[in-house]
Short mmCIF file of C-alpha atoms in Angstrom, two decimals:
data_model
loop_
_atom_site.label_atom_id
_atom_site.label_comp_id
_atom_site.label_asym_id
_atom_site.label_seq_id
_atom_site.Cartn_x
_atom_site.Cartn_y
_atom_site.Cartn_z
CA MET A 1 -17.80 5.25 24.15
CA ARG A 2 -16.29 2.51 22.06
CA PHE A 3 -19.70 1.50 20.91
CA LEU A 4 -20.67 4.99 19.88
CA PHE A 5 -17.33 5.31 17.91
CA ALA A 6 -17.76 2.00 16.22
CA LEU A 7 -21.41 2.90 15.30
CA ALA A 8 -20.19 6.28 13.81
CA LEU A 9 -17.61 4.55 11.72
CA ALA A 10 -20.21 2.07 10.45
CA LEU A 11 -22.64 4.75 9.28
CA PRO A 12 -22.61 4.99 5.49
CA PHE A 13 -21.41 8.31 4.22
CA ALA A 14 -24.03 10.30 2.31
CA SER A 15 -21.43 11.42 -0.25
CA ALA A 16 -20.48 8.72 -2.81
CA ALA A 17 -17.54 9.39 -5.04
CA HIS A 18 -19.43 11.40 -7.54
CA ALA A 19 -20.97 13.57 -4.88
CA THR A 20 -17.93 14.06 -2.63
CA LYS A 21 -17.20 17.81 -2.47
CA ILE A 22 -13.58 18.46 -1.76
CA GLU A 23 -12.47 21.91 -0.45
CA ARG A 24 -8.91 22.99 -0.69
CA ILE A 25 -7.95 24.85 2.51
CA VAL A 26 -4.75 26.60 3.61
CA SER A 27 -4.04 26.96 7.24
CA PRO A 28 -2.53 30.03 8.82
CA ALA A 29 0.82 28.26 8.91
CA GLY A 30 0.55 27.70 5.15
CA ILE A 31 -0.32 24.04 5.21
CA GLU A 32 -2.52 22.91 2.29
CA ALA A 33 -5.20 20.26 3.10
CA TRP A 34 -8.26 18.82 1.44
CA LEU A 35 -11.51 18.90 3.45
CA VAL A 36 -14.74 16.99 3.03
CA ARG A 37 -17.49 18.18 5.33
CA GLU A 38 -19.96 15.61 6.72
CA PRO A 39 -21.92 17.22 9.56
CA SER A 40 -24.27 14.32 9.86
CA VAL A 41 -21.63 12.01 11.27
CA PRO A 42 -20.23 12.84 14.70
CA LEU A 43 -16.63 12.16 14.03
CA ILE A 44 -13.50 13.51 12.38
CA ALA A 45 -11.11 11.39 10.28
CA LEU A 46 -7.62 12.64 9.45
CA SER A 47 -5.19 11.04 7.05
CA PHE A 48 -1.72 12.24 6.13
CA SER A 49 1.52 11.21 4.60
CA PHE A 50 5.16 12.41 4.71
CA ARG A 51 7.40 11.86 1.77
CA GLY A 52 10.22 9.55 2.61
CA GLY A 53 9.68 5.99 4.05
CA ALA A 54 11.73 2.79 3.97
CA SER A 55 13.66 4.08 0.98
CA GLN A 56 15.35 6.53 3.37
CA ASP A 57 16.81 3.72 5.58
CA ALA A 58 20.62 3.52 5.56
CA ALA A 59 21.93 0.36 3.88
CA GLY A 60 23.08 -1.20 7.08
CA LYS A 61 20.00 -0.20 9.07
CA THR A 62 17.04 -1.26 7.02
CA GLY A 63 13.95 -1.38 9.15
CA THR A 64 14.43 2.02 10.68
CA ALA A 65 11.34 3.54 9.12
CA TYR A 66 9.32 0.48 10.08
CA MET A 67 10.54 0.58 13.66
CA ALA A 68 9.98 4.30 14.02
CA SER A 69 6.42 4.03 12.80
CA SER A 70 5.78 1.27 15.33
CA LEU A 71 7.02 3.38 18.15
CA LEU A 72 5.37 6.77 17.48
CA ASP A 73 2.34 5.83 19.74
CA GLU A 74 4.46 4.07 22.30
CA GLY A 75 4.86 7.11 24.47
CA ALA A 76 5.24 10.81 23.61
CA GLY A 77 5.60 14.10 25.42
CA PRO A 78 4.73 13.77 29.16
CA TYR A 79 3.07 10.31 28.68
CA ASP A 80 4.95 6.99 28.79
CA SER A 81 3.73 4.16 26.66
CA ARG A 82 1.04 2.93 29.11
CA ALA A 83 -0.27 6.41 29.86
CA PHE A 84 -0.46 7.35 26.17
CA GLN A 85 -2.43 4.21 25.31
CA GLU A 86 -4.72 4.78 28.23
CA ARG A 87 -5.61 8.22 27.11
CA LEU A 88 -6.32 6.97 23.61
CA ASP A 89 -8.54 4.16 25.00
CA ALA A 90 -10.41 6.46 27.44
CA LYS A 91 -11.70 8.58 24.60
CA ALA A 92 -11.90 5.94 21.86
CA ILE A 93 -9.22 7.74 19.83
CA GLU A 94 -7.63 5.72 17.06
CA ILE A 95 -4.06 6.65 15.82
CA ASN A 96 -2.17 4.55 13.39
CA PHE A 97 1.14 4.84 11.51
CA ASN A 98 2.61 2.88 8.64
CA ALA A 99 5.95 3.02 6.79
CA GLY A 100 5.82 2.29 3.10
CA GLN A 101 8.70 2.41 0.55
CA ASP A 102 8.23 6.12 -0.39
CA GLN A 103 6.20 7.60 2.51
CA LEU A 104 5.19 7.29 6.12
CA THR A 105 1.41 7.46 6.45
CA GLY A 106 -0.77 8.00 9.46
CA SER A 107 -4.42 8.46 10.38
CA LEU A 108 -6.60 9.59 13.29
CA ARG A 109 -10.17 8.77 14.06
CA THR A 110 -12.02 10.58 16.88
CA LEU A 111 -15.59 11.55 17.95
CA THR A 112 -16.00 15.25 17.32
CA GLU A 113 -16.38 15.95 21.11
CA ASN A 114 -12.81 14.56 21.74
CA LYS A 115 -11.10 16.31 18.82
CA ASP A 116 -8.89 18.63 20.86
CA GLU A 117 -7.37 15.81 22.96
CA ALA A 118 -7.07 13.58 19.93
CA PHE A 119 -5.18 16.15 17.82
CA GLU A 120 -2.96 16.94 20.83
CA LEU A 121 -1.97 13.30 21.24
CA LEU A 122 -1.16 13.08 17.53
CA ARG A 123 0.93 16.23 17.76
CA LEU A 124 2.96 14.71 20.58
CA ALA A 125 3.47 11.51 18.67
CA LEU A 126 4.82 13.28 15.70
CA THR A 127 6.88 16.01 17.50
CA GLU A 128 7.91 14.45 20.80
CA PRO A 129 8.07 10.66 20.55
CA ARG A 130 9.87 9.27 23.55
CA PHE A 131 11.63 6.20 22.08
CA GLU A 132 12.37 4.96 25.55
CA ALA A 133 14.80 2.07 25.75
CA GLY A 134 12.38 -0.45 27.11
CA ASP A 135 9.79 0.30 24.38
CA VAL A 136 12.44 0.18 21.63
CA GLU A 137 13.62 -3.22 22.75
CA ARG A 138 10.15 -4.55 23.02
CA ILE A 139 9.31 -3.47 19.47
CA ARG A 140 12.69 -4.70 18.27
CA GLY A 141 11.94 -8.15 19.77
CA GLN A 142 8.55 -8.13 17.97
CA VAL A 143 10.15 -7.31 14.59
CA MET A 144 12.82 -10.02 15.08
CA SER A 145 10.05 -12.50 15.85
CA ILE A 146 8.23 -11.51 12.60
CA LEU A 147 11.58 -11.84 10.68
CA ARG A 148 12.12 -15.33 12.15
CA ARG A 149 8.73 -16.48 10.97
CA GLU A 150 9.15 -14.88 7.60
CA SER A 151 12.54 -16.78 7.19
CA THR A 152 10.52 -20.12 6.71
CA ASN A 153 7.44 -18.62 5.04
CA PRO A 154 7.52 -19.31 1.31
CA ASP A 155 5.31 -16.36 0.56
CA SER A 156 7.70 -13.96 2.38
CA ILE A 157 10.82 -15.58 0.91
CA ALA A 158 9.39 -15.44 -2.67
CA TYR A 159 8.54 -11.72 -2.45
CA LYS A 160 11.80 -10.77 -0.84
CA LYS A 161 13.79 -12.68 -3.33
CA TRP A 162 11.84 -11.06 -6.24
CA TRP A 163 12.43 -7.56 -4.87
CA ALA A 164 16.05 -8.14 -4.20
CA GLU A 165 16.61 -9.47 -7.73
CA ALA A 166 14.51 -6.82 -9.40
CA TYR A 167 16.17 -3.89 -7.64
CA PRO A 168 19.83 -4.92 -6.78
CA GLY A 169 21.66 -2.16 -5.01
CA HIS A 170 18.50 0.07 -4.82
CA PRO A 171 16.54 0.92 -1.67
CA TYR A 172 13.53 -0.88 -3.17
CA GLY A 173 15.49 -4.13 -3.15
CA ARG A 174 15.84 -4.11 0.67
CA PRO A 175 13.05 -5.45 2.95
CA SER A 176 11.28 -2.56 4.58
CA ARG A 177 11.01 -4.43 7.88
CA GLY A 178 14.73 -4.94 7.88
CA THR A 179 16.80 -8.12 8.32
CA PRO A 180 18.00 -10.10 11.29
CA GLU A 181 21.40 -8.45 10.80
CA THR A 182 20.15 -4.88 10.35
CA VAL A 183 17.42 -4.55 12.99
CA PRO A 184 19.74 -5.10 15.94
CA ALA A 185 21.94 -2.28 14.62
CA ILE A 186 19.11 0.33 14.77
CA ALA A 187 19.83 2.73 17.70
CA VAL A 188 17.54 5.20 19.37
CA ASP A 189 19.45 8.05 17.68
CA ASP A 190 18.68 6.47 14.24
CA LEU A 191 14.91 6.65 15.09
CA LYS A 192 15.22 10.28 16.15
CA VAL A 193 17.15 11.26 12.95
CA PHE A 194 14.58 9.57 10.82
CA VAL A 195 11.76 11.54 12.49
CA ARG A 196 13.76 14.74 12.33
CA ASP A 197 14.57 14.41 8.68
CA THR A 198 11.30 13.03 7.42
CA PHE A 199 8.54 14.82 9.38
CA ALA A 200 8.49 18.19 7.59
CA ARG A 201 5.89 20.44 5.93
CA ASP A 202 7.24 20.34 2.48
CA GLY A 203 6.63 16.53 2.02
CA LEU A 204 3.27 16.57 3.82
CA LYS A 205 -0.13 15.67 2.36
CA VAL A 206 -3.31 16.05 4.48
CA ALA A 207 -6.95 15.22 4.23
CA ILE A 208 -9.63 15.79 6.93
CA VAL A 209 -13.18 14.55 6.74
CA GLY A 210 -16.10 14.80 9.00
CA ASN A 211 -18.09 17.14 11.16
CA VAL A 212 -15.70 20.13 10.98
CA ASP A 213 -15.76 23.42 9.02
CA ALA A 214 -12.88 25.02 7.24
CA ASP A 215 -11.65 27.32 9.97
CA GLU A 216 -11.76 24.59 12.58
CA ALA A 217 -10.07 22.13 10.23
CA ALA A 218 -7.23 24.74 9.58
CA ARG A 219 -6.77 25.13 13.32
CA LEU A 220 -6.59 21.49 14.02
CA ILE A 221 -4.11 21.03 11.18
CA ASP A 222 -1.88 23.71 12.51
CA LYS A 223 -2.10 22.24 15.97
CA VAL A 224 -0.59 19.07 14.79
CA PHE A 225 1.70 19.98 11.89
CA GLY A 226 2.42 23.74 12.34
CA GLY A 227 5.44 23.26 14.47
CA LEU A 228 7.26 20.88 12.14
CA PRO A 229 10.28 21.99 10.11
CA ALA A 230 9.59 23.70 6.84
CA ALA A 231 11.74 21.26 4.84
CA GLY A 232 12.91 17.70 5.29
CA LYS A 233 16.37 16.32 4.67
CA LEU A 234 15.82 13.29 2.44
CA ALA A 235 18.45 11.41 0.69
CA PRO A 236 17.89 11.21 -3.11
CA VAL A 237 16.44 8.02 -4.53
CA ALA A 238 17.10 7.16 -8.13
CA ASP A 239 14.44 6.40 -10.65
CA VAL A 240 14.84 2.70 -11.56
CA ALA A 241 13.35 -0.02 -13.69
CA PRO A 242 13.14 -3.69 -12.57
CA GLN A 243 16.15 -5.74 -13.56
CA ASN A 244 16.85 -9.44 -14.39
CA LEU A 245 13.93 -9.70 -16.65
CA GLY A 246 13.69 -13.12 -18.21
CA ARG A 247 15.26 -14.94 -15.25
CA ARG A 248 13.58 -17.72 -13.25
CA ILE A 249 14.86 -18.17 -9.73
CA ALA A 250 13.95 -21.21 -7.53
CA GLU A 251 14.52 -21.79 -3.89
CA THR A 252 13.65 -24.93 -2.03
CA VAL A 253 11.70 -24.73 1.28
CA ASP A 254 10.13 -27.78 2.75
CA VAL A 255 6.48 -26.74 2.76
CA PRO A 256 3.41 -28.32 0.99
CA GLN A 257 2.86 -25.44 -1.35
CA SER A 258 5.08 -23.46 -3.77
CA VAL A 259 4.73 -19.72 -4.15
CA VAL A 260 5.13 -18.17 -7.62
CA VAL A 261 5.77 -14.53 -8.16
CA VAL A 262 6.00 -13.00 -11.59
CA GLY A 263 6.81 -9.37 -12.32
CA GLY A 264 8.11 -6.85 -14.78
CA PRO A 265 7.95 -3.16 -15.69
CA GLY A 266 4.66 -1.39 -15.20
CA ILE A 267 3.24 2.01 -16.25
CA ALA A 268 3.66 5.18 -14.20
CA ARG A 269 0.57 6.56 -12.52
CA LYS A 270 0.54 9.84 -14.48
CA ASP A 271 1.37 8.12 -17.78
CA PRO A 272 -1.48 8.77 -20.31
CA ASP A 273 -1.67 5.03 -20.85
CA PHE A 274 -2.16 4.15 -17.17
CA MET A 275 -5.97 3.84 -17.32
CA ALA A 276 -5.87 1.46 -20.25
CA ALA A 277 -3.24 -0.53 -18.39
CA TYR A 278 -5.45 -0.57 -15.31
CA ILE A 279 -8.31 -2.04 -17.32
CA VAL A 280 -6.18 -4.56 -19.04
CA ASN A 281 -4.76 -5.68 -15.66
CA HIS A 282 -8.34 -6.04 -14.29
CA ILE A 283 -9.24 -8.34 -17.25
CA LEU A 284 -6.00 -10.36 -16.82
CA GLY A 285 -5.88 -10.84 -13.06
CA GLY A 286 -7.08 -7.83 -11.09
CA GLY A 287 -10.71 -8.64 -11.41
CA SER A 288 -10.78 -11.58 -8.99
CA PHE A 289 -13.48 -14.17 -9.99
CA SER A 290 -13.92 -12.60 -13.44
CA SER A 291 -10.27 -12.44 -14.52
CA ARG A 292 -8.62 -14.69 -17.04
CA LEU A 293 -6.00 -15.94 -14.62
CA TYR A 294 -8.67 -16.96 -12.13
CA ARG A 295 -10.64 -18.83 -14.82
CA GLU A 296 -7.60 -20.58 -16.34
CA VAL A 297 -5.65 -21.27 -13.09
CA ARG A 298 -8.40 -22.18 -10.67
CA GLU A 299 -11.65 -22.87 -12.43
CA GLU A 300 -10.38 -24.76 -15.41
CA ARG A 301 -7.46 -26.59 -13.88
CA GLY A 302 -7.80 -26.37 -10.09
CA LEU A 303 -4.20 -25.39 -9.76
CA ALA A 304 -4.62 -22.82 -7.01
CA TYR A 305 -7.09 -21.32 -4.66
CA SER A 306 -6.34 -17.77 -5.69
CA VAL A 307 -4.25 -15.97 -8.32
CA TYR A 308 -3.95 -12.23 -9.01
CA SER A 309 -2.19 -9.55 -10.93
CA SER A 310 -1.75 -5.91 -10.06
CA LEU A 311 -0.09 -2.67 -11.03
CA LEU A 312 2.24 -1.05 -8.45
CA THR A 313 3.14 2.58 -8.86
CA LEU A 314 6.06 3.63 -6.65
CA LYS A 315 7.57 7.05 -6.57
CA HIS A 316 10.61 5.91 -8.56
CA SER A 317 9.39 2.85 -10.44
CA ALA A 318 6.39 1.13 -11.82
CA LEU A 319 5.62 -2.56 -11.77
CA PHE A 320 3.22 -5.26 -13.10
CA MET A 321 3.03 -8.28 -10.67
CA SER A 322 1.25 -11.57 -10.49
CA ALA A 323 1.41 -14.25 -7.82
CA THR A 324 -0.21 -17.46 -6.63
CA ALA A 325 0.41 -20.54 -4.51
CA THR A 326 0.11 -24.09 -5.68
CA ARG A 327 1.11 -27.73 -5.00
CA ALA A 328 4.86 -28.13 -5.54
CA ASP A 329 4.37 -30.91 -8.19
CA ARG A 330 2.08 -28.46 -10.23
CA ALA A 331 4.17 -25.24 -9.86
CA ALA A 332 5.76 -25.69 -13.30
CA GLU A 333 2.25 -26.17 -14.84
CA THR A 334 0.81 -23.18 -13.00
CA LEU A 335 3.68 -20.90 -14.09
CA GLN A 336 3.14 -22.14 -17.66
CA VAL A 337 -0.57 -21.26 -17.56
CA ILE A 338 0.19 -17.76 -16.09
CA ASP A 339 2.88 -17.09 -18.73
CA LYS A 340 0.54 -18.26 -21.53
CA GLU A 341 -2.27 -15.96 -20.44
CA ILE A 342 0.15 -12.99 -20.15
CA ARG A 343 1.60 -13.65 -23.56
CA ARG A 344 -1.88 -14.15 -25.12
CA ILE A 345 -3.31 -10.85 -23.83
CA ALA A 346 -0.11 -9.04 -24.84
CA ALA A 347 -0.47 -10.43 -28.38
CA GLU A 348 -4.18 -10.19 -28.91
CA GLY A 349 -5.39 -7.74 -26.27
CA PRO A 350 -8.76 -8.06 -24.58
CA THR A 351 -12.10 -8.69 -26.38
CA GLU A 352 -14.78 -6.10 -26.88
CA ASP A 353 -16.97 -7.88 -24.28
CA GLU A 354 -14.19 -8.15 -21.76
CA LEU A 355 -13.47 -4.43 -22.04
CA ALA A 356 -17.08 -3.55 -21.73
CA LYS A 357 -17.56 -5.63 -18.53
CA ALA A 358 -14.30 -4.45 -17.06
CA LYS A 359 -15.29 -0.74 -17.59
CA SER A 360 -18.74 -1.38 -16.18
CA TYR A 361 -17.30 -2.89 -13.01
CA LEU A 362 -14.55 -0.23 -12.48
CA LEU A 363 -17.06 2.52 -13.03
CA GLY A 364 -19.65 1.19 -10.61
CA SER A 365 -17.40 -0.05 -7.87
CA TYR A 366 -15.44 3.18 -7.44
CA ALA A 367 -17.94 4.69 -5.00
CA LEU A 368 -17.14 1.91 -2.49
CA ASN A 369 -13.86 3.63 -1.90
CA PHE A 370 -15.80 6.59 -0.39
CA ASP A 371 -18.39 5.01 1.86
CA THR A 372 -16.78 5.86 5.16
CA SER A 373 -14.88 8.87 6.46
CA GLY A 374 -11.76 6.95 6.85
CA LYS A 375 -11.88 5.64 3.24
CA ILE A 376 -12.45 9.13 1.94
CA ALA A 377 -9.50 10.60 3.88
CA ASN A 378 -7.12 7.86 2.73
CA GLN A 379 -8.25 8.21 -0.93
CA LEU A 380 -7.64 11.96 -0.80
CA VAL A 381 -4.13 11.64 0.54
CA ALA A 382 -3.32 9.01 -2.00
CA ILE A 383 -4.64 11.26 -4.86
CA GLN A 384 -2.51 14.08 -3.45
CA PHE A 385 0.66 11.91 -3.13
CA GLU A 386 0.22 10.82 -6.77
CA ASP A 387 -0.29 14.45 -7.77
CA LEU A 388 -3.44 13.69 -9.76
CA GLY A 389 -5.29 16.87 -8.94
CA ILE A 390 -8.17 17.87 -6.65
CA ASP A 391 -10.59 17.19 -9.50
CA TYR A 392 -9.34 13.64 -10.15
CA ILE A 393 -12.52 12.06 -8.63
CA THR A 394 -14.81 13.87 -11.11
CA ARG A 395 -12.49 13.07 -14.03
CA ARG A 396 -11.65 9.43 -13.21
CA ASN A 397 -14.74 7.71 -14.65
CA ASP A 398 -14.65 9.85 -17.81
CA MET A 399 -10.98 8.70 -18.29
CA ILE A 400 -12.02 5.01 -17.96
CA GLY A 401 -14.92 5.45 -20.31
CA ALA A 402 -12.66 7.03 -22.89
CA VAL A 403 -10.38 3.91 -23.22
CA THR A 404 -11.06 2.24 -26.61
CA LEU A 405 -10.54 -1.36 -27.62
CA ALA A 406 -7.59 -0.16 -29.81
CA ASP A 407 -6.14 1.62 -26.77
CA ALA A 408 -6.45 -1.57 -24.59
CA LYS A 409 -4.75 -3.74 -27.28
CA ARG A 410 -1.85 -1.32 -27.75
CA VAL A 411 -1.28 -0.87 -24.06
CA ALA A 412 -1.55 -4.58 -23.28
CA ARG A 413 1.32 -5.12 -25.64
CA ARG A 414 3.25 -2.24 -24.17
CA LEU A 415 2.75 -3.47 -20.57
CA LEU A 416 3.12 -7.18 -20.87
CA ASP A 417 5.32 -7.88 -23.92
CA THR A 418 8.48 -7.07 -21.88
CA GLY A 419 9.80 -10.29 -20.26
CA MET A 420 9.26 -11.15 -16.61
CA LEU A 421 11.37 -11.98 -13.58
CA VAL A 422 10.02 -15.06 -11.83
CA THR A 423 10.70 -16.43 -8.37
CA VAL A 424 9.43 -19.90 -7.22
CA VAL A 425 9.83 -20.86 -3.61
CA GLY A 426 8.64 -24.22 -2.05
CA ARG A 427 9.24 -27.93 -1.93
CA ALA A 428 11.11 -29.29 -4.88
CA PRO A 429 8.90 -31.83 -6.75
CA ALA A 430 10.05 -35.41 -6.42
CA PRO A 431 11.69 -36.65 -9.56
CA ALA A 432 9.57 -38.80 -11.75
CA ALA A 433 10.11 -42.59 -11.43
CA ALA A 434 12.17 -44.06 -14.32
CA THR A 435 10.11 -46.05 -16.72
CA PRO A 436 11.27 -49.72 -16.68
CA PRO A 437 12.53 -51.03 -19.93
CA ALA A 438 9.93 -53.10 -21.93
CA LYS A 439 10.42 -56.87 -21.63
CA GLY A 440 10.24 -59.27 -24.46
CA GLY A 441 11.49 -59.23 -27.90
#
């Protein structure tokens, strides 16, 4: 059974991005979902998200959403944790949950012949999680172990420090896994309240892909989500821009490498300039081996193994970020190079050749996001969550193609000429030896 399921997942989907036909369906319970039919593959993939993730954690109980997502498949309804996992394994059913800042996401993968049991187990996980004391304490112990490891990991420290300084007093500034102080305070009732207030139909996005028609998809969707409350009870989260721009914060950790994190304001996903910003970021640091940062930091100077930049679009904020890890004695030089490249592209913009190559890559690679059922379902939920429209896939490449060099230069300045918050974490470089005074007269 496991072999058959893995084989089905590995089969390339016939529908690449440009050929993916998306149907909008509405279930009898009124739940909207996007469907892509693929009768040639004997499986069904479901992806979904609920609005409200770690940003809903109470200030003294950060980590609640993360713990809840980790416990949803640890027993539900009549099945304890062992029995629930055994039923999943017996039919090669995969169920996963993850808590992000603004949403809790989930997915299901099953062979078509096992769909009824798979969707019933997912229903139980969402509507009747057991949160038994032994399971809660086991997961709590795992989270605490992760937090202890992160407390000496320069990468984790650098990112947590950056977010805390960029968003002081805001939910985005708190670590989504929680802290050694908050995780022990999370009670079973807190987990139940999170599920009760978050799992509701008004914040739900759903996509279903595979060997299933519209009527059957609607039935399965209602089976899982139809019994949820019509509306959630989410605490309001304020729109916010990153703070402390222009600051550089250093923290010493006795490890061989230093981690450098650079970040500032980004451009919102539905902003008309987003596609131009997306292309500019690809040229700067998002394009891996072809990017300016990779060339200048790694190839030209050998300062780091990898370096990247990215655009992050949260529900209530937008960010540009760049990061790398380097030797402690070369951290200042590495940061100087990154800063120089950011300033250079902000002032001059990309070249015509860089723009053409970036467009070619971004146009050609998009189909790789749609070569399996799981990828398609995930992409469709992300498009729904960003409210980009059911025709986004057909419009996306034209939007990239329409970006001119003038657009890219203007948006590079808008995106990157803003000042950055920097965190550097690692071993402090040894002070340079004093130069002895010259002898003689």
